[in-house]
Amino acid sequence: MRVIVCEDYNELSAQAARLVASQLILNPSSVLGLATGSTPVGMYRHLVSMNRRGDIDFSDVTTFNLDEYYPISPGSPQSYRYFMNEQLFSKVNIDINNTFVPNGMTDDPEKECLDYEKNIEAHGGIDLQILGIGRNGHIGFNEPGANLNSATHLTELSESTVDANSRFFDSEDDVPRRAITMGIASILKSKKIILLASGASKSRVVSELLDEDINTSVPATLLKVHPDVVLICDKDAYSGTRLGVDIGGTNVKFAVVEGRKLIYKSSIRTEKSSADTLISSIADECNRLKKLYPIKTVGVGTPGIIRDGRVNAANLPFRSTPLASGLSKLVDMPVTVDNDANCAALGESEFGAGKKYQNIIMITLGTGIGGGIIFDGSIAHGKSSMGEIGHIIIEADGGRPCPCGQHGCWEQYASVSALIASAKEAVQSEPNSLLSKLAEEKGRLDGEAVFDAYEKGCKVAAKLLEKYTHYLAVGITSLINVFGPDAVILAGGITSRGNLLIPMLLPKIPSSDVAIEISTLENDAGSLGAALL
Ligand code: GLP
């Protein structure tokens, strides 16, 4: 089976339509096998446009549809005959007499099935068969466990199919419980087959189809015996179920992601006694989740520097620890490890504020400044420190010392710790300021107090934030100059005051065509991004 993974549904539809168009150009009197359901709708739309432009011709084409509910009248909007007329037949130059859909009103379904099968054979068989896939792996209406060596036949629909298809009916009770469907044997006689799958709701069945051997519980796996099948799916359907792990100083967070959808999250306390205990506690939770979900891969975000598969993290017991290989042995799945800030950037770019942009830089403002650079959907990596944006030097002479060994690093000026350090100095020199009073009332001086005082009109706080946003803007401007991203996304607790921060920051950044936005995922960005590693 060949697999084509498309960016999204529109690309999938265009790709499928191109393959059908090639078939019709090579053989204008082709016999097409057609499918209903929501998945092929976009493909039909493209085919209609191609036909209207004169690129493809349906005048000599014959079509056989896979299936039809039973009983149902062809005039009923839920019938597959009605669907096909609406989506394709009435919009292209096909002779309606050359379009066949099983008769949902027949008094003699057995004869209808035999005749349908004979009719396909009389037309020389199907040249190209289009298929969708049900969430339970059915193709046509060949349900799990049914006789899969069958020709066209009358079948009972499974409960899950009735449930899935009830969206097209007024109520579940209105869904016919039976259908006439081409059998797996009829489908496998087609010369070529295109199977379409779109959306996260299909990711589980797509991974079953790709990973499992032929079995009757997932009827689509029978397609594996056919020599010419192309599966065209979008990223959401393809990526399967993944587990993301975000190791923090206090908690380890877990996110189960299906396609691009978060389906479950959990967290455990960070075991800091040794690398082994931390890794085995993470493995225990991974194995628990693996029993509940069909997880195929694990991605881990960790603080620190990762070089040649080994992690060094100051605040965790990782000292040259082979985290990926150690965890992989315990969970029996492939494990990929990356820096936590990079994972958060990837998460934000795929699930959060960065979704609408191609290239983003995410900046996390906290004790230091972390960051990740995402270009074309991937983390930009260097040997080890790429993304250590907190350590770009913004003060070349006499800059503040940084624990990294340099002087003048950006995080010494624009991190939240730097803001608090400046606030402490200001409070000492201006003990009567509103900020000093607020800090006294609160019993501590934190970033929050600076914003609160500023909101209440404190001049000292205003000056502090002016200076702080100046430094923030200097670093952001440098990053924009070097990388030219579409957007810069700011994250970290301080961004909860984005309503005050952003208006002060924006006028200080010259590149007005780069969007400056606040993260929307907050604490989940890291685990979600790790899942996509
Ligand atoms: C129906 C059809 C199938 C189709 C399936 C998936 O049950 N009989 O041929 O593949 O639905 O539909 P959708 O593409 O809407 O998910």
mmCIF file of N, CA and C in Angstrom, residues 178-235:
data_model
loop_
_atom_site.group_PDB
_atom_site.id
_atom_site.type_symbol
_atom_site.label_atom_id
_atom_site.label_comp_id
_atom_site.label_asym_id
_atom_site.label_seq_id
_atom_site.Cartn_x
_atom_site.Cartn_y
_atom_site.Cartn_z
ATOM 1 N N ARG A 178 -29.967 -1.720 7.681
ATOM 2 C CA ARG A 178 -29.358 -2.616 6.690
ATOM 3 C C ARG A 178 -28.881 -1.824 5.474
ATOM 4 N N ALA A 179 -28.071 -2.464 4.666
ATOM 5 C CA ALA A 179 -27.570 -1.812 3.463
ATOM 6 C C ALA A 179 -27.168 -2.867 2.452
ATOM 7 N N ILE A 180 -27.175 -2.445 1.178
ATOM 8 C CA ILE A 180 -26.611 -3.321 0.131
ATOM 9 C C ILE A 180 -25.211 -2.778 -0.136
ATOM 10 N N THR A 181 -24.234 -3.652 -0.078
ATOM 11 C CA THR A 181 -22.863 -3.179 -0.283
ATOM 12 C C THR A 181 -22.081 -4.124 -1.190
ATOM 13 N N MET A 182 -21.205 -3.536 -1.993
ATOM 14 C CA MET A 182 -20.245 -4.379 -2.693
ATOM 15 C C MET A 182 -19.446 -5.093 -1.616
ATOM 16 N N GLY A 183 -19.085 -6.349 -1.846
ATOM 17 C CA GLY A 183 -18.315 -7.079 -0.841
ATOM 18 C C GLY A 183 -16.832 -6.784 -0.988
ATOM 19 N N ILE A 184 -16.069 -7.291 -0.031
ATOM 20 C CA ILE A 184 -14.615 -7.089 -0.106
ATOM 21 C C ILE A 184 -14.075 -7.740 -1.387
ATOM 22 N N ALA A 185 -14.642 -8.919 -1.708
ATOM 23 C CA ALA A 185 -14.154 -9.602 -2.914
ATOM 24 C C ALA A 185 -14.427 -8.745 -4.148
ATOM 25 N N SER A 186 -15.622 -8.101 -4.209
ATOM 26 C CA SER A 186 -15.909 -7.240 -5.373
ATOM 27 C C SER A 186 -14.921 -6.074 -5.415
ATOM 28 N N ILE A 187 -14.655 -5.499 -4.242
ATOM 29 C CA ILE A 187 -13.761 -4.332 -4.190
ATOM 30 C C ILE A 187 -12.349 -4.731 -4.643
ATOM 31 N N LEU A 188 -11.904 -5.891 -4.175
ATOM 32 C CA LEU A 188 -10.532 -6.313 -4.490
ATOM 33 C C LEU A 188 -10.339 -6.641 -5.973
ATOM 34 N N LYS A 189 -11.467 -6.829 -6.699
ATOM 35 C CA LYS A 189 -11.333 -7.086 -8.140
ATOM 36 C C LYS A 189 -10.982 -5.813 -8.914
ATOM 37 N N SER A 190 -11.160 -4.649 -8.303
ATOM 38 C CA SER A 190 -10.859 -3.385 -9.001
ATOM 39 C C SER A 190 -9.384 -3.360 -9.366
ATOM 40 N N LYS A 191 -9.093 -2.698 -10.500
ATOM 41 C CA LYS A 191 -7.680 -2.686 -10.941
ATOM 42 C C LYS A 191 -6.836 -1.782 -10.035
ATOM 43 N N LYS A 192 -7.390 -0.638 -9.661
ATOM 44 C CA LYS A 192 -6.660 0.269 -8.761
ATOM 45 C C LYS A 192 -7.620 0.721 -7.669
ATOM 46 N N ILE A 193 -7.064 1.033 -6.498
ATOM 47 C CA ILE A 193 -7.910 1.476 -5.388
ATOM 48 C C ILE A 193 -7.289 2.715 -4.742
ATOM 49 N N ILE A 194 -8.121 3.704 -4.485
ATOM 50 C CA ILE A 194 -7.671 4.869 -3.706
ATOM 51 C C ILE A 194 -8.509 4.898 -2.430
ATOM 52 N N LEU A 195 -7.833 4.871 -1.296
ATOM 53 C CA LEU A 195 -8.528 4.912 -0.005
ATOM 54 C C LEU A 195 -8.276 6.288 0.613
ATOM 55 N N LEU A 196 -9.360 6.955 1.024
ATOM 56 C CA LEU A 196 -9.224 8.304 1.576
ATOM 57 C C LEU A 196 -9.526 8.299 3.076
ATOM 58 N N ALA A 197 -8.724 9.020 3.841
ATOM 59 C CA ALA A 197 -9.007 9.138 5.284
ATOM 60 C C ALA A 197 -8.626 10.535 5.731
ATOM 61 N N SER A 198 -9.561 11.199 6.399
ATOM 62 C CA SER A 198 -9.292 12.573 6.830
ATOM 63 C C SER A 198 -9.746 12.795 8.267
ATOM 64 N N GLY A 199 -8.970 13.554 8.995
ATOM 65 C CA GLY A 199 -9.393 14.003 10.325
ATOM 66 C C GLY A 199 -8.947 13.092 11.451
ATOM 67 N N ALA A 200 -8.856 13.689 12.657
ATOM 68 C CA ALA A 200 -8.362 12.959 13.830
ATOM 69 C C ALA A 200 -9.247 11.766 14.167
ATOM 70 N N SER A 201 -10.551 11.843 13.821
ATOM 71 C CA SER A 201 -11.431 10.727 14.186
ATOM 72 C C SER A 201 -11.032 9.451 13.436
ATOM 73 N N LYS A 202 -10.221 9.581 12.389
ATOM 74 C CA LYS A 202 -9.794 8.400 11.633
ATOM 75 C C LYS A 202 -8.370 7.968 12.002
ATOM 76 N N SER A 203 -7.716 8.712 12.911
ATOM 77 C CA SER A 203 -6.298 8.405 13.141
ATOM 78 C C SER A 203 -6.106 7.024 13.773
ATOM 79 N N ARG A 204 -7.039 6.644 14.642
ATOM 80 C CA ARG A 204 -6.898 5.332 15.273
ATOM 81 C C ARG A 204 -7.005 4.226 14.224
ATOM 82 N N VAL A 205 -8.015 4.331 13.360
ATOM 83 C CA VAL A 205 -8.214 3.250 12.390
ATOM 84 C C VAL A 205 -7.105 3.256 11.340
ATOM 85 N N VAL A 206 -6.578 4.444 11.010
ATOM 86 C CA VAL A 206 -5.477 4.484 10.038
ATOM 87 C C VAL A 206 -4.239 3.811 10.629
ATOM 88 N N SER A 207 -3.975 4.057 11.913
ATOM 89 C CA SER A 207 -2.780 3.397 12.458
ATOM 90 C C SER A 207 -3.016 1.896 12.589
ATOM 91 N N GLU A 208 -4.254 1.473 12.875
ATOM 92 C CA GLU A 208 -4.539 0.027 12.900
ATOM 93 C C GLU A 208 -4.314 -0.567 11.503
ATOM 94 N N LEU A 209 -4.806 0.144 10.504
ATOM 95 C CA LEU A 209 -4.669 -0.332 9.123
ATOM 96 C C LEU A 209 -3.195 -0.490 8.753
ATOM 97 N N LEU A 210 -2.394 0.503 9.130
ATOM 98 C CA LEU A 210 -0.986 0.453 8.722
ATOM 99 C C LEU A 210 -0.180 -0.536 9.559
ATOM 100 N N ASP A 211 -0.522 -0.655 10.839
ATOM 101 C CA ASP A 211 0.325 -1.457 11.729
ATOM 102 C C ASP A 211 -0.079 -2.928 11.803
ATOM 103 N N GLU A 212 -1.365 -3.200 11.598
ATOM 104 C CA GLU A 212 -1.808 -4.578 11.839
ATOM 105 C C GLU A 212 -1.735 -5.440 10.585
ATOM 106 N N ASP A 213 -1.593 -6.744 10.816
ATOM 107 C CA ASP A 213 -1.693 -7.668 9.701
ATOM 108 C C ASP A 213 -3.161 -7.773 9.299
ATOM 109 N N ILE A 214 -3.400 -8.462 8.192
ATOM 110 C CA ILE A 214 -4.775 -8.636 7.716
ATOM 111 C C ILE A 214 -5.622 -9.287 8.806
ATOM 112 N N ASN A 215 -6.746 -8.668 9.144
ATOM 113 C CA ASN A 215 -7.644 -9.287 10.129
ATOM 114 C C ASN A 215 -9.057 -8.797 9.901
ATOM 115 N N THR A 216 -10.033 -9.617 10.312
ATOM 116 C CA THR A 216 -11.428 -9.294 9.999
ATOM 117 C C THR A 216 -11.999 -8.228 10.923
ATOM 118 N N SER A 217 -11.305 -7.907 12.029
ATOM 119 C CA SER A 217 -11.834 -6.841 12.899
ATOM 120 C C SER A 217 -11.621 -5.473 12.273
ATOM 121 N N VAL A 218 -10.637 -5.360 11.401
ATOM 122 C CA VAL A 218 -10.444 -4.097 10.675
ATOM 123 C C VAL A 218 -10.513 -4.447 9.182
ATOM 124 N N PRO A 219 -11.752 -4.465 8.620
ATOM 125 C CA PRO A 219 -11.907 -4.962 7.249
ATOM 126 C C PRO A 219 -10.970 -4.293 6.241
ATOM 127 N N ALA A 220 -10.635 -3.014 6.455
ATOM 128 C CA ALA A 220 -9.764 -2.324 5.487
ATOM 129 C C ALA A 220 -8.397 -2.992 5.362
ATOM 130 N N THR A 221 -7.963 -3.755 6.402
ATOM 131 C CA THR A 221 -6.641 -4.405 6.301
ATOM 132 C C THR A 221 -6.610 -5.414 5.147
ATOM 133 N N LEU A 222 -7.803 -5.873 4.717
ATOM 134 C CA LEU A 222 -7.819 -6.822 3.597
ATOM 135 C C LEU A 222 -7.307 -6.198 2.309
ATOM 136 N N LEU A 223 -7.307 -4.864 2.269
ATOM 137 C CA LEU A 223 -6.786 -4.187 1.076
ATOM 138 C C LEU A 223 -5.299 -4.469 0.892
ATOM 139 N N LYS A 224 -4.660 -4.946 1.956
ATOM 140 C CA LYS A 224 -3.215 -5.194 1.869
ATOM 141 C C LYS A 224 -2.861 -6.306 0.878
ATOM 142 N N VAL A 225 -3.859 -7.112 0.504
ATOM 143 C CA VAL A 225 -3.544 -8.170 -0.468
ATOM 144 C C VAL A 225 -3.581 -7.615 -1.897
ATOM 145 N N HIS A 226 -4.093 -6.403 -2.066
ATOM 146 C CA HIS A 226 -4.224 -5.840 -3.409
ATOM 147 C C HIS A 226 -2.913 -5.166 -3.823
ATOM 148 N N PRO A 227 -2.502 -5.362 -5.086
ATOM 149 C CA PRO A 227 -1.186 -4.810 -5.473
ATOM 150 C C PRO A 227 -1.166 -3.316 -5.753
ATOM 151 N N ASP A 228 -2.330 -2.664 -5.906
ATOM 152 C CA ASP A 228 -2.290 -1.255 -6.306
ATOM 153 C C ASP A 228 -3.264 -0.398 -5.484
ATOM 154 N N VAL A 229 -2.908 -0.199 -4.226
ATOM 155 C CA VAL A 229 -3.757 0.623 -3.345
ATOM 156 C C VAL A 229 -2.964 1.854 -2.921
ATOM 157 N N VAL A 230 -3.584 3.014 -3.015
ATOM 158 C CA VAL A 230 -2.959 4.235 -2.503
ATOM 159 C C VAL A 230 -3.838 4.765 -1.374
ATOM 160 N N LEU A 231 -3.240 4.912 -0.210
ATOM 161 C CA LEU A 231 -3.960 5.547 0.896
ATOM 162 C C LEU A 231 -3.593 7.024 0.867
ATOM 163 N N ILE A 232 -4.598 7.884 0.699
ATOM 164 C CA ILE A 232 -4.327 9.324 0.763
ATOM 165 C C ILE A 232 -4.970 9.837 2.048
ATOM 166 N N CYS A 233 -4.155 10.348 2.948
ATOM 167 C CA CYS A 233 -4.746 10.848 4.188
ATOM 168 C C CYS A 233 -4.135 12.192 4.545
ATOM 169 N N ASP A 234 -4.815 12.920 5.406
ATOM 170 C CA ASP A 234 -4.219 14.172 5.865
ATOM 171 C C ASP A 234 -3.453 13.903 7.155
ATOM 172 N N LYS A 235 -2.692 14.924 7.586
ATOM 173 C CA LYS A 235 -1.829 14.740 8.754
ATOM 174 C C LYS A 235 -2.625 14.314 9.984
#
